PDB file of C-alpha atoms and ligand atoms in Angstrom:
ATOM      1  CA  MET E  28      -3.712  -0.681 -23.293  1.00 80.00           C
ATOM      2  CA  ARG E  29      -0.677   0.675 -21.499  1.00 92.00           C
ATOM      3  CA  GLU E  30       2.104  -1.843 -20.993  1.00 96.00           C
ATOM      4  CA  LEU E  31       2.453  -2.672 -17.315  1.00 97.00           C
ATOM      5  CA  ILE E  32       5.934  -2.338 -15.797  1.00 98.00           C
ATOM      6  CA  ASP E  33       7.296  -2.311 -12.254  1.00 98.00           C
ATOM      7  CA  CYS E  34      10.785  -0.929 -11.680  1.00 98.00           C
ATOM      8  CA  HIS E  35      11.139  -1.293  -7.898  1.00 98.00           C
ATOM      9  CA  VAL E  36      10.904  -4.799  -6.423  1.00 98.00           C
ATOM     10  CA  HIS E  37      12.636  -6.378  -3.403  1.00 98.00           C
ATOM     11  CA  THR E  38      13.132  -9.994  -2.240  1.00 98.00           C
ATOM     12  CA  ALA E  39      13.607 -11.753   1.102  1.00 97.00           C
ATOM     13  CA  ARG E  40      17.359 -11.129   0.874  1.00 96.00           C
ATOM     14  CA  CYS E  41      17.044  -7.600   2.350  1.00 96.00           C
ATOM     15  CA  GLY E  42      15.755  -8.974   5.654  1.00 95.00           C
ATOM     16  CA  HIS E  43      12.402  -7.143   5.713  1.00 95.00           C
ATOM     17  CA  ALA E  44      10.633  -8.545   2.630  1.00 97.00           C
ATOM     18  CA  THR E  45       9.206 -11.969   1.807  1.00 98.00           C
ATOM     19  CA  GLY E  46       9.540 -14.087  -1.317  1.00 98.00           C
ATOM     20  CA  SER E  47      12.203 -15.319  -3.717  1.00 98.00           C
ATOM     21  CA  VAL E  48      13.114 -13.910  -7.132  1.00 98.00           C
ATOM     22  CA  ALA E  49      11.155 -16.774  -8.734  1.00 98.00           C
ATOM     23  CA  GLU E  50       8.067 -15.984  -6.631  1.00 98.00           C
ATOM     24  CA  TYR E  51       8.149 -12.304  -7.623  1.00 98.00           C
ATOM     25  CA  VAL E  52       8.455 -13.262 -11.267  1.00 98.00           C
ATOM     26  CA  ALA E  53       5.515 -15.656 -10.999  1.00 98.00           C
ATOM     27  CA  ALA E  54       3.487 -12.848  -9.413  1.00 98.00           C
ATOM     28  CA  ALA E  55       4.543 -10.413 -12.152  1.00 98.00           C
ATOM     29  CA  LEU E  56       3.458 -12.828 -14.881  1.00 97.00           C
ATOM     30  CA  ALA E  57       0.115 -13.377 -13.132  1.00 97.00           C
ATOM     31  CA  ALA E  58      -0.403  -9.585 -12.864  1.00 97.00           C
ATOM     32  CA  GLY E  59       0.312  -9.022 -16.575  1.00 97.00           C
ATOM     33  CA  VAL E  60       3.592  -7.189 -15.998  1.00 98.00           C
ATOM     34  CA  VAL E  61       5.802  -7.084 -19.127  1.00 97.00           C
ATOM     35  CA  GLY E  62       8.923  -5.556 -17.595  1.00 97.00           C
ATOM     36  CA  MET E  63      10.287  -5.587 -14.074  1.00 98.00           C
ATOM     37  CA  VAL E  64      13.417  -4.410 -12.300  1.00 98.00           C
ATOM     38  CA  PHE E  65      14.694  -6.110  -9.157  1.00 98.00           C
ATOM     39  CA  THR E  66      16.098  -3.397  -6.907  1.00 98.00           C
ATOM     40  CA  GLU E  67      17.308  -5.138  -3.785  1.00 98.00           C
ATOM     41  CA  HIS E  68      18.826  -2.956  -1.067  1.00 98.00           C
ATOM     42  CA  LEU E  69      22.601  -2.716  -1.526  1.00 97.00           C
ATOM     43  CA  ALA E  70      24.437  -3.692   1.660  1.00 96.00           C
ATOM     44  CA  LEU E  71      24.670  -0.831   4.141  1.00 96.00           C
ATOM     45  CA  PRO E  72      27.739  -0.251   6.301  1.00 94.00           C
ATOM     46  CA  LYS E  73      27.304  -2.399   9.446  1.00 92.00           C
ATOM     47  CA  GLU E  74      26.761   0.539  11.806  1.00 93.00           C
ATOM     48  CA  PHE E  75      23.709   1.639   9.814  1.00 94.00           C
ATOM     49  CA  ASP E  76      22.137  -1.818   9.841  1.00 92.00           C
ATOM     50  CA  PRO E  77      23.389  -3.692  12.921  1.00 89.00           C
ATOM     51  CA  GLN E  78      20.448  -6.133  12.928  1.00 88.00           C
ATOM     52  CA  GLN E  79      20.727  -6.676   9.156  1.00 88.00           C
ATOM     53  CA  HIS E  80      17.052  -6.062   8.543  1.00 91.00           C
ATOM     54  CA  LEU E  81      17.469  -3.123   6.160  1.00 95.00           C
ATOM     55  CA  SER E  82      19.746  -4.416   3.403  1.00 96.00           C
ATOM     56  CA  MET E  83      21.449  -7.437   1.878  1.00 96.00           C
ATOM     57  CA  ARG E  84      24.677  -8.637   3.395  1.00 94.00           C
ATOM     58  CA  PRO E  85      27.645  -7.913   1.089  1.00 93.00           C
ATOM     59  CA  GLU E  86      28.103 -11.648   0.513  1.00 94.00           C
ATOM     60  CA  ASP E  87      24.485 -11.930  -0.743  1.00 95.00           C
ATOM     61  CA  LEU E  88      25.070  -9.884  -3.877  1.00 95.00           C
ATOM     62  CA  ASP E  89      26.392 -12.745  -6.011  1.00 94.00           C
ATOM     63  CA  GLY E  90      23.536 -15.088  -5.149  1.00 95.00           C
ATOM     64  CA  TYR E  91      21.030 -12.320  -5.810  1.00 97.00           C
ATOM     65  CA  LEU E  92      22.451 -11.530  -9.251  1.00 96.00           C
ATOM     66  CA  ASP E  93      22.711 -15.241 -10.096  1.00 96.00           C
ATOM     67  CA  ASP E  94      19.064 -15.774  -9.152  1.00 97.00           C
ATOM     68  CA  VAL E  95      17.901 -12.856 -11.289  1.00 97.00           C
ATOM     69  CA  ALA E  96      19.973 -14.012 -14.285  1.00 96.00           C
ATOM     70  CA  ARG E  97      18.780 -17.599 -13.982  1.00 97.00           C
ATOM     71  CA  VAL E  98      15.098 -16.732 -13.610  1.00 97.00           C
ATOM     72  CA  ALA E  99      15.339 -14.158 -16.419  1.00 96.00           C
ATOM     73  CA  GLN E 100      16.656 -16.839 -18.741  1.00 96.00           C
ATOM     74  CA  LYS E 101      13.695 -19.060 -17.906  1.00 97.00           C
ATOM     75  CA  HIS E 102      11.140 -16.350 -18.754  1.00 96.00           C
ATOM     76  CA  PRO E 103      12.138 -14.706 -22.030  1.00 92.00           C
ATOM     77  CA  THR E 104       8.680 -13.131 -22.513  1.00 93.00           C
ATOM     78  CA  LEU E 105       9.083 -11.005 -19.394  1.00 96.00           C
ATOM     79  CA  GLN E 106      11.834  -8.381 -19.444  1.00 96.00           C
ATOM     80  CA  ILE E 107      13.692  -8.821 -16.169  1.00 97.00           C
ATOM     81  CA  VAL E 108      16.386  -6.370 -15.176  1.00 97.00           C
ATOM     82  CA  ALA E 109      18.894  -6.672 -12.331  1.00 97.00           C
ATOM     83  CA  GLY E 110      19.130  -3.497 -10.316  1.00 97.00           C
ATOM     84  CA  LEU E 111      19.809  -2.179  -6.840  1.00 98.00           C
ATOM     85  CA  GLU E 112      18.425   0.371  -4.447  1.00 98.00           C
ATOM     86  CA  ALA E 113      21.370   2.191  -2.908  1.00 98.00           C
ATOM     87  CA  ASP E 114      21.276   4.549   0.065  1.00 98.00           C
ATOM     88  CA  TYR E 115      22.683   8.025  -0.155  1.00 97.00           C
ATOM     89  CA  LEU E 116      24.691   8.383   3.052  1.00 96.00           C
ATOM     90  CA  PRO E 117      25.894  11.948   3.585  1.00 91.00           C
ATOM     91  CA  GLY E 118      29.671  12.149   3.678  1.00 91.00           C
ATOM     92  CA  ARG E 119      30.101   8.581   2.493  1.00 94.00           C
ATOM     93  CA  ILE E 120      29.402   8.926  -1.202  1.00 94.00           C
ATOM     94  CA  ASP E 121      32.843   7.550  -2.119  1.00 94.00           C
ATOM     95  CA  GLU E 122      31.982   4.191  -0.539  1.00 94.00           C
ATOM     96  CA  THR E 123      28.675   4.100  -2.409  1.00 95.00           C
ATOM     97  CA  ILE E 124      30.344   4.962  -5.720  1.00 95.00           C
ATOM     98  CA  LYS E 125      32.788   2.098  -5.212  1.00 95.00           C
ATOM     99  CA  ALA E 126      30.155  -0.480  -4.205  1.00 95.00           C
ATOM    100  CA  VAL E 127      27.793   0.515  -7.020  1.00 96.00           C
ATOM    101  CA  GLN E 128      30.567   0.443  -9.614  1.00 95.00           C
ATOM    102  CA  GLU E 129      31.624  -3.040  -8.477  1.00 95.00           C
ATOM    103  CA  ALA E 130      28.038  -4.249  -8.822  1.00 95.00           C
ATOM    104  CA  ARG E 131      27.761  -2.707 -12.301  1.00 94.00           C
ATOM    105  CA  ASP E 132      31.071  -4.174 -13.449  1.00 93.00           C
ATOM    106  CA  ARG E 133      30.319  -7.797 -12.593  1.00 90.00           C
ATOM    107  CA  HIS E 134      29.363 -10.379 -15.150  1.00 82.00           C
ATOM    108  CA  ASP E 135      25.562 -10.262 -15.170  1.00 84.00           C
ATOM    109  CA  GLY E 136      25.926  -7.098 -13.108  1.00 88.00           C
ATOM    110  CA  VAL E 137      23.302  -4.493 -12.331  1.00 95.00           C
ATOM    111  CA  SER E 138      21.897  -2.251 -15.064  1.00 95.00           C
ATOM    112  CA  PHE E 139      19.851   0.127 -12.966  1.00 97.00           C
ATOM    113  CA  VAL E 140      20.478   1.795  -9.623  1.00 98.00           C
ATOM    114  CA  LEU E 141      17.821   3.566  -7.615  1.00 98.00           C
ATOM    115  CA  GLY E 142      19.048   6.232  -5.223  1.00 98.00           C
ATOM    116  CA  SER E 143      17.252   6.647  -1.923  1.00 98.00           C
ATOM    117  CA  VAL E 144      17.587   8.916   1.076  1.00 98.00           C
ATOM    118  CA  HIS E 145      16.435   6.899   4.081  1.00 97.00           C
ATOM    119  CA  PHE E 146      18.905   8.258   6.648  1.00 97.00           C
ATOM    120  CA  LEU E 147      19.323  11.594   8.385  1.00 96.00           C
ATOM    121  CA  GLY E 148      22.490  11.057  10.377  1.00 94.00           C
ATOM    122  CA  ASP E 149      22.047   7.491  11.580  1.00 91.00           C
ATOM    123  CA  TRP E 150      18.253   7.819  11.894  1.00 95.00           C
ATOM    124  CA  ALA E 151      16.308   5.762   9.340  1.00 95.00           C
ATOM    125  CA  PHE E 152      13.412   8.219   9.432  1.00 96.00           C
ATOM    126  CA  ASP E 153      11.053   6.060   7.359  1.00 96.00           C
ATOM    127  CA  ASP E 154      11.657   2.859   9.365  1.00 93.00           C
ATOM    128  CA  PRO E 155       8.534   1.969  11.372  1.00 93.00           C
ATOM    129  CA  HIS E 156      10.878   0.667  14.116  1.00 90.00           C
ATOM    130  CA  HIS E 157      12.103   4.241  14.668  1.00 92.00           C
ATOM    131  CA  VAL E 158       8.932   6.212  14.060  1.00 94.00           C
ATOM    132  CA  GLU E 159       8.810   7.477  17.677  1.00 94.00           C
ATOM    133  CA  ALA E 160      11.869   9.656  16.948  1.00 96.00           C
ATOM    134  CA  TRP E 161       9.571  11.893  14.876  1.00 96.00           C
ATOM    135  CA  ASP E 162       8.046  13.130  18.177  1.00 95.00           C
ATOM    136  CA  SER E 163      11.295  14.779  19.203  1.00 95.00           C
ATOM    137  CA  VAL E 164      12.426  16.373  15.935  1.00 97.00           C
ATOM    138  CA  ASP E 165      11.461  19.544  14.107  1.00 98.00           C
ATOM    139  CA  VAL E 166       9.442  18.330  11.109  1.00 98.00           C
ATOM    140  CA  ASP E 167      10.475  21.351   9.013  1.00 98.00           C
ATOM    141  CA  TRP E 168      14.110  20.491   9.714  1.00 98.00           C
ATOM    142  CA  VAL E 169      13.523  16.907   8.507  1.00 98.00           C
ATOM    143  CA  TRP E 170      12.045  18.096   5.233  1.00 98.00           C
ATOM    144  CA  ARG E 171      14.833  20.623   4.559  1.00 98.00           C
ATOM    145  CA  GLU E 172      17.608  18.228   5.541  1.00 98.00           C
ATOM    146  CA  TYR E 173      16.060  15.435   3.486  1.00 98.00           C
ATOM    147  CA  PHE E 174      15.768  17.538   0.320  1.00 98.00           C
ATOM    148  CA  ASP E 175      19.312  18.885   0.772  1.00 98.00           C
ATOM    149  CA  HIS E 176      20.567  15.293   0.750  1.00 98.00           C
ATOM    150  CA  TRP E 177      18.166  14.318  -2.032  1.00 98.00           C
ATOM    151  CA  CYS E 178      19.480  17.083  -4.301  1.00 98.00           C
ATOM    152  CA  ASP E 179      23.095  16.116  -3.560  1.00 97.00           C
ATOM    153  CA  ALA E 180      22.229  12.488  -4.363  1.00 98.00           C
ATOM    154  CA  ALA E 181      20.471  13.421  -7.614  1.00 98.00           C
ATOM    155  CA  ARG E 182      23.502  15.437  -8.731  1.00 97.00           C
ATOM    156  CA  SER E 183      26.068  12.836  -7.602  1.00 96.00           C
ATOM    157  CA  GLY E 184      26.139  10.873 -10.859  1.00 95.00           C
ATOM    158  CA  VAL E 185      25.896   7.577  -8.942  1.00 96.00           C
ATOM    159  CA  PHE E 186      22.221   6.817  -9.445  1.00 97.00           C
ATOM    160  CA  ASP E 187      20.057   6.273 -12.531  1.00 97.00           C
ATOM    161  CA  CYS E 188      16.831   7.218 -10.811  1.00 98.00           C
ATOM    162  CA  MET E 189      15.744   8.756  -7.520  1.00 98.00           C
ATOM    163  CA  ALA E 190      13.196   6.675  -5.598  1.00 98.00           C
ATOM    164  CA  HIS E 191      10.092   7.880  -3.702  1.00 98.00           C
ATOM    165  CA  PRO E 192      11.011  11.592  -3.907  1.00 98.00           C
ATOM    166  CA  ASP E 193       8.974  13.020  -1.003  1.00 98.00           C
ATOM    167  CA  LEU E 194       9.443  10.157   1.448  1.00 98.00           C
ATOM    168  CA  PRO E 195       9.267  12.300   4.650  1.00 98.00           C
ATOM    169  CA  LYS E 196       5.475  12.423   4.251  1.00 98.00           C
ATOM    170  CA  LYS E 197       5.252   8.629   4.774  1.00 98.00           C
ATOM    171  CA  PHE E 198       3.709   8.787   8.269  1.00 98.00           C
ATOM    172  CA  GLY E 199       1.798  11.996   7.531  1.00 97.00           C
ATOM    173  CA  HIS E 200       4.362  14.606   8.675  1.00 97.00           C
ATOM    174  CA  ARG E 201       4.120  17.783   6.584  1.00 97.00           C
ATOM    175  CA  PRO E 202       6.237  20.927   6.516  1.00 98.00           C
ATOM    176  CA  SER E 203       4.667  24.087   7.932  1.00 98.00           C
ATOM    177  CA  PHE E 204       6.064  26.121   5.014  1.00 98.00           C
ATOM    178  CA  ASP E 205       5.157  26.120   1.323  1.00 98.00           C
ATOM    179  CA  PRO E 206       7.546  23.565  -0.253  1.00 98.00           C
ATOM    180  CA  ALA E 207       7.280  25.058  -3.777  1.00 98.00           C
ATOM    181  CA  GLU E 208      10.824  26.474  -3.804  1.00 98.00           C
ATOM    182  CA  MET E 209      12.209  23.203  -2.398  1.00 98.00           C
ATOM    183  CA  TYR E 210      10.388  21.280  -5.115  1.00 98.00           C
ATOM    184  CA  ALA E 211      11.771  23.589  -7.810  1.00 98.00           C
ATOM    185  CA  GLU E 212      15.286  23.005  -6.459  1.00 98.00           C
ATOM    186  CA  ALA E 213      14.736  19.222  -6.467  1.00 98.00           C
ATOM    187  CA  ALA E 214      13.609  19.430 -10.086  1.00 98.00           C
ATOM    188  CA  ARG E 215      16.703  21.447 -11.031  1.00 98.00           C
ATOM    189  CA  ALA E 216      18.898  18.897  -9.242  1.00 98.00           C
ATOM    190  CA  ALA E 217      17.280  15.939 -11.019  1.00 98.00           C
ATOM    191  CA  ALA E 218      17.546  17.657 -14.406  1.00 98.00           C
ATOM    192  CA  GLY E 219      21.147  18.703 -13.756  1.00 98.00           C
ATOM    193  CA  GLY E 220      22.096  15.234 -12.536  1.00 98.00           C
ATOM    194  CA  GLY E 221      20.457  13.530 -15.510  1.00 98.00           C
ATOM    195  CA  VAL E 222      18.447  11.128 -13.322  1.00 98.00           C
ATOM    196  CA  LEU E 223      14.974   9.755 -13.751  1.00 98.00           C
ATOM    197  CA  ILE E 224      12.567  10.051 -10.870  1.00 98.00           C
ATOM    198  CA  GLU E 225      10.269   7.316  -9.675  1.00 98.00           C
ATOM    199  CA  ILE E 226       6.539   7.568  -9.217  1.00 98.00           C
ATOM    200  CA  SER E 227       6.097   5.129  -6.346  1.00 98.00           C
ATOM    201  CA  THR E 228       2.801   3.524  -5.467  1.00 98.00           C
ATOM    202  CA  ALA E 229       4.144   2.387  -2.067  1.00 98.00           C
ATOM    203  CA  GLY E 230       2.770   5.536  -0.431  1.00 98.00           C
ATOM    204  CA  LEU E 231      -0.732   4.301  -1.210  1.00 98.00           C
ATOM    205  CA  ARG E 232      -0.098   1.416   1.225  1.00 97.00           C
ATOM    206  CA  LYS E 233       1.347   3.686   3.960  1.00 97.00           C
ATOM    207  CA  PRO E 234      -0.314   6.036   6.483  1.00 96.00           C
ATOM    208  CA  VAL E 235       0.033   8.984   4.057  1.00 97.00           C
ATOM    209  CA  GLY E 236      -2.160   7.174   1.503  1.00 98.00           C
ATOM    210  CA  GLU E 237      -0.686   9.011  -1.523  1.00 98.00           C
ATOM    211  CA  LEU E 238       1.698   8.415  -4.370  1.00 98.00           C
ATOM    212  CA  TYR E 239       5.251   9.670  -4.068  1.00 98.00           C
ATOM    213  CA  PRO E 240       5.796  12.328  -5.366  1.00 98.00           C
ATOM    214  CA  ALA E 241       2.946  14.769  -4.671  1.00 98.00           C
ATOM    215  CA  PRO E 242       1.290  16.218  -7.809  1.00 98.00           C
ATOM    216  CA  GLU E 243       3.012  19.609  -7.337  1.00 98.00           C
ATOM    217  CA  LEU E 244       6.445  17.978  -7.150  1.00 98.00           C
ATOM    218  CA  LEU E 245       5.727  15.775 -10.156  1.00 98.00           C
ATOM    219  CA  ALA E 246       4.631  18.862 -12.097  1.00 98.00           C
ATOM    220  CA  ALA E 247       7.939  20.540 -11.174  1.00 98.00           C
ATOM    221  CA  PHE E 248       9.857  17.518 -12.488  1.00 98.00           C
ATOM    222  CA  HIS E 249       7.870  17.619 -15.702  1.00 98.00           C
ATOM    223  CA  SER E 250       8.518  21.351 -16.205  1.00 98.00           C
ATOM    224  CA  ALA E 251      12.236  20.732 -15.723  1.00 98.00           C
ATOM    225  CA  GLY E 252      12.268  17.973 -18.357  1.00 98.00           C
ATOM    226  CA  VAL E 253      12.988  15.139 -15.897  1.00 98.00           C
ATOM    227  CA  GLY E 254      12.000  11.646 -17.081  1.00 98.00           C
ATOM    228  CA  VAL E 255       9.920   9.288 -14.958  1.00 98.00           C
ATOM    229  CA  THR E 256       9.596   5.630 -14.222  1.00 98.00           C
ATOM    230  CA  VAL E 257       7.188   3.728 -11.961  1.00 98.00           C
ATOM    231  CA  GLY E 258       7.538   1.230  -9.145  1.00 98.00           C
ATOM    232  CA  SER E 259       5.556  -0.528  -6.452  1.00 98.00           C
ATOM    233  CA  ASP E 260       8.472  -0.969  -3.986  1.00 98.00           C
ATOM    234  CA  ALA E 261       7.059  -4.486  -3.556  1.00 98.00           C
ATOM    235  CA  HIS E 262       8.222  -6.240  -0.385  1.00 98.00           C
ATOM    236  CA  ASP E 263       5.834  -9.167  -0.910  1.00 98.00           C
ATOM    237  CA  PRO E 264       5.053 -10.931  -4.198  1.00 98.00           C
ATOM    238  CA  SER E 265       1.407  -9.856  -3.901  1.00 98.00           C
ATOM    239  CA  GLU E 266       2.544  -6.219  -4.265  1.00 98.00           C
ATOM    240  CA  VAL E 267       4.154  -6.553  -7.717  1.00 98.00           C
ATOM    241  CA  GLY E 268       2.420  -4.175 -10.100  1.00 98.00           C
ATOM    242  CA  PHE E 269       0.489  -2.625  -7.207  1.00 98.00           C
ATOM    243  CA  ARG E 270      -1.654   0.334  -8.423  1.00 98.00           C
ATOM    244  CA  ILE E 271       0.720   1.116 -11.312  1.00 98.00           C
ATOM    245  CA  ASP E 272      -2.361   2.411 -13.165  1.00 97.00           C
ATOM    246  CA  ALA E 273      -2.578   5.195 -10.560  1.00 98.00           C
ATOM    247  CA  ALA E 274       1.068   6.099 -11.224  1.00 98.00           C
ATOM    248  CA  TYR E 275       0.398   6.250 -14.979  1.00 98.00           C
ATOM    249  CA  ASP E 276      -2.639   8.474 -14.412  1.00 98.00           C
ATOM    250  CA  ALA E 277      -0.606  10.806 -12.180  1.00 98.00           C
ATOM    251  CA  ALA E 278       2.134  11.026 -14.817  1.00 98.00           C
ATOM    252  CA  ALA E 279      -0.408  11.844 -17.517  1.00 98.00           C
ATOM    253  CA  ARG E 280      -2.033  14.522 -15.323  1.00 98.00           C
ATOM    254  CA  ALA E 281       1.381  16.118 -14.790  1.00 98.00           C
ATOM    255  CA  GLY E 282       1.822  16.359 -18.568  1.00 98.00           C
ATOM    256  CA  TYR E 283       3.915  13.272 -19.306  1.00 98.00           C
ATOM    257  CA  THR E 284       3.091  11.303 -22.475  1.00 98.00           C
ATOM    258  CA  GLU E 285       5.560   8.494 -21.822  1.00 97.00           C
ATOM    259  CA  ILE E 286       7.503   6.853 -19.032  1.00 97.00           C
ATOM    260  CA  THR E 287      10.820   5.027 -19.149  1.00 98.00           C
ATOM    261  CA  PHE E 288      11.498   1.320 -18.773  1.00 98.00           C
ATOM    262  CA  PRO E 289      15.193   0.974 -17.937  1.00 96.00           C
ATOM    263  CA  GLY E 290      16.026  -2.230 -19.786  1.00 91.00           C
ATOM    264  CA  VAL E 291      19.176  -4.278 -19.517  1.00 89.00           C
ATOM    265  CA  ARG E 292      22.521  -2.461 -19.971  1.00 83.00           C
ATOM    266  CA  GLY E 293      21.235   0.872 -21.198  1.00 83.00           C
ATOM    267  CA  ALA E 294      18.545  -0.546 -23.530  1.00 91.00           C
ATOM    268  CA  TRP E 295      15.996   1.874 -22.092  1.00 94.00           C
ATOM    269  CA  ARG E 296      12.708   2.299 -23.868  1.00 95.00           C
ATOM    270  CA  ALA E 297       9.655   4.516 -23.679  1.00 96.00           C
ATOM    271  CA  ILE E 298       6.241   3.244 -22.612  1.00 96.00           C
ATOM    272  CA  GLN E 299       3.421   5.344 -24.042  1.00 96.00           C
ATOM    273  CA  LEU E 300       0.789   6.566 -21.631  1.00 95.00           C
TER     274      LEU E 300
HETATM  275 ZN1   ZN J 417      12.954  -2.045   1.599  1.00 56.99          ZN
HETATM  276 ZN1   ZN J 418      12.646  -0.141  -2.028  1.00 56.99          ZN
END
């Protein structure tokens, strides 16, 4: 049997999820998960999150890391890793580098940082609160702009892994052009930047009804020698471990024989498929 891991889990601290660290861990144990990574949303600059429903507040970071460390100590049979999901904000990478480095440097600091592109300008294009903005944009432009930012993020050296790689498809919007060349460029960027990519099962719960990334994009990552990990992007304890079997199957179909569990402080290990 394949070991079950989940490397993308939130908590109520981000303002749009439910459940405490302890509740997610209880759910993970019940689901048979052997390794999990908490990846709470790193605080966004205020102007990107005025209602504070997208990310932790800066002052929440300590409590979050304390909770993860305390609960991890209580459950030595489950590998629990403290991580973050950090936004790539074009033109503001220096701020992100600084905030991520501070979080890594702390006692009981984070071991794993997911990089995400959620913003084009100040538009959170995947936020259901702002979905109507899709009606007045050029979908092809969104895809090109998104992948430009995604490649810059992958090459930035800030992130360990790039989350949900083809997120613009979330609500079903597709480019009118063949994305093959864009996918090849994304694969070169991930390989060049030395990042893992995430196979995310969250898309299976969204209108698109598919894993991120699409099979063709995952195949491009595999050809380029990019490693993979898996995550549910759980925002409720009931979602921990959600459809990870489907992510493993997709990885195997793309040619992968193993995926990576990013353990504490660089103690990464391979999970055989
Ligand atoms: Zn979230
Ligand atoms: Zn997430």
